[in-house]
C-alpha cells in the first residue's frame, strides 16, 4: 500500500498569512493527489485534484503543486473560514490512502 | 443538485452485521463509480471500498476485505455497504462519496453527511 506522510500535524497562522502543507508518498503517484478540507462536524470538501487543479467553487487562494512523491498545498492570504483539518489523498492505485491530516488554526 | 443521503447506522454488537444505504439524487447514478469512506471518532479519513458504475468491479481496503461488501442498485439510485463480522475498530462515521466526473474514481467531489456506526457490546 502507498503510505501518505503529511506534515505538519498542526499549525497556526495569522490572517493574511501564507501557509503550506506537505504530503510525501511512499512511491511515485504521477500527480494523482487530492487535497480536502474538513470543518468540525462536516463532511470533507475537495479542494484540489490531480495535484494542482482547483475544484469548482474553491477560492483561488488555494493552490497545489508537486510531482513524483512530493506534493504541497498552499493557502495564500489566510482567512477565518480556512480553519479546519486538511487531508491529502492518493488516487493512483488501490487501496486509496489518506494522509493523517493537518489541523490549521487562526493565530 | 447532487445529494447523497446515508442511512442504516446505529449501535451493533461485535460480530454482528449491519447494512448501510446511500440514496443518490441530482445526477445519473448509473454513470458514476461510487465509494465509501469512513472516519473513526477524532481520527482521520480511511477509504473503505469503491464500486464501478455498473457494479462489476469492486475494490476494498485491507482492513475490511472479506468482511464488507459494496454493492449498488442503479434502478433505485442506491449504494450499499454490507458489513459483516463487525469489530470495535469499525466504529466510525461512514460517508458515501462520488467522484468528480463520470469515468473517474480517483478522488471525491461529493460526500454525504455520514452515518455513524458504533460497534460495542
PDB file of C-alpha atoms in Angstrom:
ATOM      1  CA  UNK A   1       0.000   0.000   0.000  1.00  0.00           C
ATOM      2  CA  UNK A   2       1.104   3.582  -0.646  1.00  0.00           C
ATOM      3  CA  UNK A   3       1.772   5.484   2.579  1.00  0.00           C
ATOM      4  CA  UNK A   4       0.998   9.200   2.669  1.00  0.00           C
ATOM      5  CA  UNK A   5       3.063  11.178   5.175  1.00  0.00           C
ATOM      6  CA  UNK A   6       1.570  14.574   5.840  1.00  0.00           C
ATOM      7  CA  UNK A   7       3.232  17.481   7.668  1.00  0.00           C
ATOM      8  CA  UNK A   8       2.956  19.399   9.820  1.00  0.00           C
ATOM      9  CA  UNK A   9       0.457  17.768  12.172  1.00  0.00           C
ATOM     10  CA  UNK A  10      -0.845  21.202  13.123  1.00  0.00           C
ATOM     11  CA  UNK A  11      -0.096  24.849  12.541  1.00  0.00           C
ATOM     12  CA  UNK A  12      -1.479  28.248  13.328  1.00  0.00           C
ATOM     13  CA  UNK A  13      -1.433  31.236  11.038  1.00  0.00           C
ATOM     14  CA  UNK A  14      -2.383  34.883  11.179  1.00  0.00           C
ATOM     15  CA  UNK A  15      -4.997  36.376   8.915  1.00  0.00           C
ATOM     16  CA  UNK A  16      -3.461  37.250   5.581  1.00  0.00           C
ATOM     17  CA  UNK A  17      -0.536  34.870   6.045  1.00  0.00           C
ATOM     18  CA  UNK A  18       0.505  32.214   3.535  1.00  0.00           C
ATOM     19  CA  UNK A  19       0.787  28.623   4.758  1.00  0.00           C
ATOM     20  CA  UNK A  20       1.935  25.382   3.202  1.00  0.00           C
ATOM     21  CA  UNK A  21       1.128  21.767   3.965  1.00  0.00           C
ATOM     22  CA  UNK A  22       3.265  18.939   2.654  1.00  0.00           C
ATOM     23  CA  UNK A  23       2.442  15.394   1.641  1.00  0.00           C
ATOM     24  CA  UNK A  24       5.018  12.714   0.863  1.00  0.00           C
ATOM     25  CA  UNK A  25       4.024   9.493  -0.878  1.00  0.00           C
ATOM     26  CA  UNK A  26       5.959   6.286  -0.261  1.00  0.00           C
ATOM     27  CA  UNK A  27       6.209   5.795  -4.014  1.00  0.00           C
ATOM     28  CA  UNK A  28       5.555   7.855  -7.118  1.00  0.00           C
ATOM     29  CA  UNK A  29       1.889   8.645  -7.690  1.00  0.00           C
ATOM     30  CA  UNK A  30       2.078  10.534 -11.001  1.00  0.00           C
ATOM     31  CA  UNK A  31       0.205  13.587  -9.687  1.00  0.00           C
ATOM     32  CA  UNK A  32      -2.826  11.500  -8.634  1.00  0.00           C
ATOM     33  CA  UNK A  33      -3.100  13.563  -5.493  1.00  0.00           C
ATOM     34  CA  UNK A  34      -6.081  15.350  -3.990  1.00  0.00           C
ATOM     35  CA  UNK A  35      -6.472  17.764  -1.089  1.00  0.00           C
ATOM     36  CA  UNK A  36      -9.548  18.033   1.123  1.00  0.00           C
ATOM     37  CA  UNK A  37     -10.680  20.430   3.823  1.00  0.00           C
ATOM     38  CA  UNK A  38     -12.844  19.259   6.682  1.00  0.00           C
ATOM     39  CA  UNK A  39     -14.518  21.501   9.227  1.00  0.00           C
ATOM     40  CA  UNK A  40     -15.777  20.224  12.598  1.00  0.00           C
ATOM     41  CA  UNK A  41     -18.930  18.147  12.243  1.00  0.00           C
ATOM     42  CA  UNK A  42     -18.919  18.452   8.467  1.00  0.00           C
ATOM     43  CA  UNK A  43     -18.114  16.217   5.533  1.00  0.00           C
ATOM     44  CA  UNK A  44     -14.797  16.677   3.716  1.00  0.00           C
ATOM     45  CA  UNK A  45     -14.677  19.096   0.800  1.00  0.00           C
ATOM     46  CA  UNK A  46     -12.494  18.547  -2.270  1.00  0.00           C
ATOM     47  CA  UNK A  47     -10.141  21.478  -2.846  1.00  0.00           C
ATOM     48  CA  UNK A  48      -7.531  20.306  -5.324  1.00  0.00           C
ATOM     49  CA  UNK A  49      -7.329  17.275  -7.591  1.00  0.00           C
ATOM     50  CA  UNK A  50      -4.663  15.926  -9.896  1.00  0.00           C
ATOM     51  CA  UNK A  51      -2.130  17.735  -7.695  1.00  0.00           C
ATOM     52  CA  UNK A  52      -2.841  21.247  -8.966  1.00  0.00           C
ATOM     53  CA  UNK A  53      -6.345  21.506 -10.451  1.00  0.00           C
ATOM     54  CA  UNK A  54      -8.714  23.696  -8.469  1.00  0.00           C
ATOM     55  CA  UNK A  55     -12.129  22.211  -7.763  1.00  0.00           C
ATOM     56  CA  UNK A  56     -15.111  24.278  -8.902  1.00  0.00           C
ATOM     57  CA  UNK A  57     -16.102  26.941  -6.411  1.00  0.00           C
ATOM     58  CA  UNK A  58     -12.896  26.769  -4.366  1.00  0.00           C
ATOM     59  CA  UNK A  59     -11.224  30.166  -3.819  1.00  0.00           C
ATOM     60  CA  UNK A  60      -8.120  30.820  -5.889  1.00  0.00           C
ATOM     61  CA  UNK A  61      -6.048  31.413  -2.741  1.00  0.00           C
ATOM     62  CA  UNK A  62      -5.810  27.624  -2.571  1.00  0.00           C
ATOM     63  CA  UNK A  63      -3.209  26.075  -4.846  1.00  0.00           C
ATOM     64  CA  UNK A  64      -1.476  22.737  -5.191  1.00  0.00           C
ATOM     65  CA  UNK A  65       1.853  21.701  -6.602  1.00  0.00           C
ATOM     66  CA  UNK A  66       4.296  18.844  -6.701  1.00  0.00           C
ATOM     67  CA  UNK A  67       5.268  15.775  -8.641  1.00  0.00           C
ATOM     68  CA  UNK A  68       6.595  12.284  -8.129  1.00  0.00           C
ATOM     69  CA  UNK A  69       6.370  11.635  -4.407  1.00  0.00           C
ATOM     70  CA  UNK A  70       6.275  15.200  -3.014  1.00  0.00           C
ATOM     71  CA  UNK A  71       3.224  17.444  -3.023  1.00  0.00           C
ATOM     72  CA  UNK A  72       2.111  20.572  -1.266  1.00  0.00           C
ATOM     73  CA  UNK A  73      -0.972  22.666  -0.642  1.00  0.00           C
ATOM     74  CA  UNK A  74      -0.552  26.421  -0.338  1.00  0.00           C
ATOM     75  CA  UNK A  75      -3.116  28.736   1.182  1.00  0.00           C
ATOM     76  CA  UNK A  76      -2.445  32.381   0.447  1.00  0.00           C
ATOM     77  CA  UNK A  77      -3.978  35.251   2.356  1.00  0.00           C
ATOM     78  CA  UNK A  78      -5.290  33.103   5.197  1.00  0.00           C
ATOM     79  CA  UNK A  79      -8.980  33.762   6.002  1.00  0.00           C
ATOM     80  CA  UNK A  80     -11.022  32.823   9.112  1.00  0.00           C
ATOM     81  CA  UNK A  81     -13.058  30.299   7.133  1.00  0.00           C
ATOM     82  CA  UNK A  82      -9.867  28.407   6.244  1.00  0.00           C
ATOM     83  CA  UNK A  83      -9.658  26.935   9.732  1.00  0.00           C
ATOM     84  CA  UNK A  84     -10.107  23.187   9.651  1.00  0.00           C
ATOM     85  CA  UNK A  85      -8.303  19.926   9.026  1.00  0.00           C
ATOM     86  CA  UNK A  86      -6.654  19.286   5.684  1.00  0.00           C
ATOM     87  CA  UNK A  87      -6.029  15.855   4.198  1.00  0.00           C
ATOM     88  CA  UNK A  88      -4.119  14.670   1.172  1.00  0.00           C
ATOM     89  CA  UNK A  89      -5.214  11.521  -0.666  1.00  0.00           C
ATOM     90  CA  UNK A  90      -3.543   9.454  -3.356  1.00  0.00           C
ATOM     91  CA  UNK A  91      -5.783   8.193  -6.131  1.00  0.00           C
ATOM     92  CA  UNK A  92      -3.024   6.457  -8.074  1.00  0.00           C
ATOM     93  CA  UNK A  93      -3.707   2.899  -7.043  1.00  0.00           C
ATOM     94  CA  UNK A  94      -5.916   0.881  -4.771  1.00  0.00           C
ATOM     95  CA  UNK A  95      -6.161   0.921  -1.831  1.00  0.00           C
ATOM     96  CA  UNK A  96      -6.570   4.668  -1.847  1.00  0.00           C
ATOM     97  CA  UNK A  97      -4.867   6.218   1.156  1.00  0.00           C
ATOM     98  CA  UNK A  98      -5.126   9.496   3.012  1.00  0.00           C
ATOM     99  CA  UNK A  99      -2.580  11.478   4.939  1.00  0.00           C
ATOM    100  CA  UNK A 100      -3.086  11.763   8.686  1.00  0.00           C
ATOM    101  CA  UNK A 101      -4.336  15.335   8.463  1.00  0.00           C
ATOM    102  CA  UNK A 102      -3.113  18.829   9.311  1.00  0.00           C
ATOM    103  CA  UNK A 103      -5.081  20.983  11.721  1.00  0.00           C
ATOM    104  CA  UNK A 104      -4.970  24.631  10.697  1.00  0.00           C
ATOM    105  CA  UNK A 105      -5.972  27.308  13.172  1.00  0.00           C
ATOM    106  CA  UNK A 106      -6.020  31.081  13.238  1.00  0.00           C
ATOM    107  CA  UNK A 107      -3.307  32.567  15.425  1.00  0.00           C
TER     108      UNK A 107
ATOM    109  CA  UNK B   1     -28.025  19.445  -7.097  1.00  0.00           C
ATOM    110  CA  UNK B   2     -26.086  16.328  -6.190  1.00  0.00           C
ATOM    111  CA  UNK B   3     -27.339  14.761  -2.978  1.00  0.00           C
ATOM    112  CA  UNK B   4     -26.070  11.704  -1.154  1.00  0.00           C
ATOM    113  CA  UNK B   5     -28.002  10.605   1.909  1.00  0.00           C
ATOM    114  CA  UNK B   6     -26.673   7.769   4.038  1.00  0.00           C
ATOM    115  CA  UNK B   7     -28.771   5.685   6.394  1.00  0.00           C
ATOM    116  CA  UNK B   8     -28.611   2.462   8.354  1.00  0.00           C
ATOM    117  CA  UNK B   9     -26.055   3.331  11.001  1.00  0.00           C
ATOM    118  CA  UNK B  10     -26.514   2.591  14.673  1.00  0.00           C
ATOM    119  CA  UNK B  11     -25.297   0.570  17.618  1.00  0.00           C
ATOM    120  CA  UNK B  12     -24.369  -3.037  16.872  1.00  0.00           C
ATOM    121  CA  UNK B  13     -22.641  -5.748  18.873  1.00  0.00           C
ATOM    122  CA  UNK B  14     -19.244  -7.112  17.854  1.00  0.00           C
ATOM    123  CA  UNK B  15     -19.535  -9.981  15.403  1.00  0.00           C
ATOM    124  CA  UNK B  16     -22.920  -8.867  14.123  1.00  0.00           C
ATOM    125  CA  UNK B  17     -23.873  -7.395  10.747  1.00  0.00           C
ATOM    126  CA  UNK B  18     -25.203  -4.080   9.511  1.00  0.00           C
ATOM    127  CA  UNK B  19     -26.121  -2.762   6.072  1.00  0.00           C
ATOM    128  CA  UNK B  20     -25.688   0.873   5.132  1.00  0.00           C
ATOM    129  CA  UNK B  21     -27.520   2.589   2.295  1.00  0.00           C
ATOM    130  CA  UNK B  22     -26.791   5.751   0.354  1.00  0.00           C
ATOM    131  CA  UNK B  23     -29.626   7.293  -1.649  1.00  0.00           C
ATOM    132  CA  UNK B  24     -28.336   9.380  -4.538  1.00  0.00           C
ATOM    133  CA  UNK B  25     -30.132  12.120  -6.439  1.00  0.00           C
ATOM    134  CA  UNK B  26     -29.389  15.058  -8.704  1.00  0.00           C
ATOM    135  CA  UNK B  27     -27.281  13.076 -11.185  1.00  0.00           C
ATOM    136  CA  UNK B  28     -27.420   9.934 -13.309  1.00  0.00           C
ATOM    137  CA  UNK B  29     -26.323   7.445 -10.662  1.00  0.00           C
ATOM    138  CA  UNK B  30     -25.625   4.643 -13.137  1.00  0.00           C
ATOM    139  CA  UNK B  31     -22.934   6.755 -14.843  1.00  0.00           C
ATOM    140  CA  UNK B  32     -20.716   7.088 -11.791  1.00  0.00           C
ATOM    141  CA  UNK B  33     -18.311   4.954  -9.850  1.00  0.00           C
ATOM    142  CA  UNK B  34     -19.018   5.283  -6.125  1.00  0.00           C
ATOM    143  CA  UNK B  35     -17.215   4.783  -2.843  1.00  0.00           C
ATOM    144  CA  UNK B  36     -17.456   4.518   0.923  1.00  0.00           C
ATOM    145  CA  UNK B  37     -15.020   6.400   3.156  1.00  0.00           C
ATOM    146  CA  UNK B  38     -15.044   6.219   6.941  1.00  0.00           C
ATOM    147  CA  UNK B  39     -13.749   8.269   9.829  1.00  0.00           C
ATOM    148  CA  UNK B  40     -13.308   6.899  13.337  1.00  0.00           C
ATOM    149  CA  UNK B  41     -14.128   9.362  16.137  1.00  0.00           C
ATOM    150  CA  UNK B  42     -11.473  12.091  16.324  1.00  0.00           C
ATOM    151  CA  UNK B  43      -9.411  10.261  13.675  1.00  0.00           C
ATOM    152  CA  UNK B  44      -8.575  10.763  10.009  1.00  0.00           C
ATOM    153  CA  UNK B  45     -10.205   9.587   6.817  1.00  0.00           C
ATOM    154  CA  UNK B  46      -9.973   5.986   5.618  1.00  0.00           C
ATOM    155  CA  UNK B  47     -11.106   4.801   2.196  1.00  0.00           C
ATOM    156  CA  UNK B  48     -13.219   1.658   2.613  1.00  0.00           C
ATOM    157  CA  UNK B  49     -14.410   0.469  -0.786  1.00  0.00           C
ATOM    158  CA  UNK B  50     -15.205   1.500  -4.340  1.00  0.00           C
ATOM    159  CA  UNK B  51     -17.506   0.104  -6.993  1.00  0.00           C
ATOM    160  CA  UNK B  52     -17.668   0.698 -10.717  1.00  0.00           C
ATOM    161  CA  UNK B  53     -20.672   2.349 -12.310  1.00  0.00           C
ATOM    162  CA  UNK B  54     -22.117  -0.980 -13.477  1.00  0.00           C
ATOM    163  CA  UNK B  55     -21.253  -2.805 -10.285  1.00  0.00           C
ATOM    164  CA  UNK B  56     -18.974  -5.391 -11.855  1.00  0.00           C
ATOM    165  CA  UNK B  57     -15.716  -4.127 -10.343  1.00  0.00           C
ATOM    166  CA  UNK B  58     -15.144  -3.645  -6.640  1.00  0.00           C
ATOM    167  CA  UNK B  59     -12.123  -2.768  -4.525  1.00  0.00           C
ATOM    168  CA  UNK B  60     -11.668  -2.882  -0.757  1.00  0.00           C
ATOM    169  CA  UNK B  61      -9.370  -1.558   1.889  1.00  0.00           C
ATOM    170  CA  UNK B  62      -7.181  -4.126   3.630  1.00  0.00           C
ATOM    171  CA  UNK B  63      -8.945  -3.660   6.965  1.00  0.00           C
ATOM    172  CA  UNK B  64     -12.391  -4.619   5.605  1.00  0.00           C
ATOM    173  CA  UNK B  65     -11.561  -7.064   2.831  1.00  0.00           C
ATOM    174  CA  UNK B  66     -13.510 -10.292   3.256  1.00  0.00           C
ATOM    175  CA  UNK B  67     -15.917  -8.750   5.772  1.00  0.00           C
ATOM    176  CA  UNK B  68     -17.550  -5.854   3.911  1.00  0.00           C
ATOM    177  CA  UNK B  69     -19.343  -5.930   0.568  1.00  0.00           C
ATOM    178  CA  UNK B  70     -20.086  -2.878  -1.546  1.00  0.00           C
ATOM    179  CA  UNK B  71     -22.964  -3.093  -3.999  1.00  0.00           C
ATOM    180  CA  UNK B  72     -25.395  -0.887  -5.858  1.00  0.00           C
ATOM    181  CA  UNK B  73     -28.879  -0.859  -7.323  1.00  0.00           C
ATOM    182  CA  UNK B  74     -28.836   1.514 -10.271  1.00  0.00           C
ATOM    183  CA  UNK B  75     -32.591   1.242 -10.722  1.00  0.00           C
ATOM    184  CA  UNK B  76     -33.015   2.636  -7.213  1.00  0.00           C
ATOM    185  CA  UNK B  77     -30.021   5.022  -7.382  1.00  0.00           C
ATOM    186  CA  UNK B  78     -28.772   3.487  -4.169  1.00  0.00           C
ATOM    187  CA  UNK B  79     -25.355   2.413  -2.942  1.00  0.00           C
ATOM    188  CA  UNK B  80     -24.943  -0.182  -0.201  1.00  0.00           C
ATOM    189  CA  UNK B  81     -22.323  -1.396   2.228  1.00  0.00           C
ATOM    190  CA  UNK B  82     -22.930  -4.762   3.840  1.00  0.00           C
ATOM    191  CA  UNK B  83     -20.775  -5.020   6.941  1.00  0.00           C
ATOM    192  CA  UNK B  84     -20.303  -8.456   8.500  1.00  0.00           C
ATOM    193  CA  UNK B  85     -18.227  -9.674  11.441  1.00  0.00           C
ATOM    194  CA  UNK B  86     -18.092  -6.171  12.815  1.00  0.00           C
ATOM    195  CA  UNK B  87     -15.303  -5.211  15.198  1.00  0.00           C
ATOM    196  CA  UNK B  88     -14.906  -2.363  17.639  1.00  0.00           C
ATOM    197  CA  UNK B  89     -12.379  -0.786  15.297  1.00  0.00           C
ATOM    198  CA  UNK B  90     -15.103  -0.453  12.657  1.00  0.00           C
ATOM    199  CA  UNK B  91     -16.721   2.226  14.810  1.00  0.00           C
ATOM    200  CA  UNK B  92     -16.808   5.296  12.591  1.00  0.00           C
ATOM    201  CA  UNK B  93     -18.871   7.707  10.597  1.00  0.00           C
ATOM    202  CA  UNK B  94     -19.360   6.202   7.147  1.00  0.00           C
ATOM    203  CA  UNK B  95     -19.554   8.543   4.186  1.00  0.00           C
ATOM    204  CA  UNK B  96     -20.873   7.810   0.733  1.00  0.00           C
ATOM    205  CA  UNK B  97     -18.765   9.616  -1.874  1.00  0.00           C
ATOM    206  CA  UNK B  98     -18.919  10.321  -5.591  1.00  0.00           C
ATOM    207  CA  UNK B  99     -16.008  11.150  -7.868  1.00  0.00           C
ATOM    208  CA  UNK B 100     -15.778  14.462  -9.603  1.00  0.00           C
ATOM    209  CA  UNK B 101     -16.988  13.282 -13.028  1.00  0.00           C
ATOM    210  CA  UNK B 102     -18.212  10.110 -14.663  1.00  0.00           C
ATOM    211  CA  UNK B 103     -15.467   7.708 -15.600  1.00  0.00           C
ATOM    212  CA  UNK B 104     -13.354   8.955 -12.721  1.00  0.00           C
ATOM    213  CA  UNK B 105     -12.699   7.126  -9.491  1.00  0.00           C
ATOM    214  CA  UNK B 106      -9.581   8.717  -8.040  1.00  0.00           C
ATOM    215  CA  UNK B 107     -10.972  11.447  -5.754  1.00  0.00           C
ATOM    216  CA  UNK B 108     -14.257  12.506  -4.328  1.00  0.00           C
ATOM    217  CA  UNK B 109     -16.040  15.750  -5.074  1.00  0.00           C
ATOM    218  CA  UNK B 110     -19.359  14.918  -3.418  1.00  0.00           C
ATOM    219  CA  UNK B 111     -19.942  13.490   0.027  1.00  0.00           C
ATOM    220  CA  UNK B 112     -22.978  12.582   2.047  1.00  0.00           C
ATOM    221  CA  UNK B 113     -23.497  13.792   5.593  1.00  0.00           C
ATOM    222  CA  UNK B 114     -22.356  10.455   7.003  1.00  0.00           C
ATOM    223  CA  UNK B 115     -23.965   7.807   9.178  1.00  0.00           C
ATOM    224  CA  UNK B 116     -22.462   6.739  12.498  1.00  0.00           C
ATOM    225  CA  UNK B 117     -21.794   3.074  13.172  1.00  0.00           C
ATOM    226  CA  UNK B 118     -20.915   2.118  16.738  1.00  0.00           C
ATOM    227  CA  UNK B 119     -19.714  -1.405  17.424  1.00  0.00           C
ATOM    228  CA  UNK B 120     -19.933  -2.174  21.104  1.00  0.00           C
ATOM    229  CA  UNK B 121     -21.340  -4.755  23.477  1.00  0.00           C
TER     230      UNK B 121
END
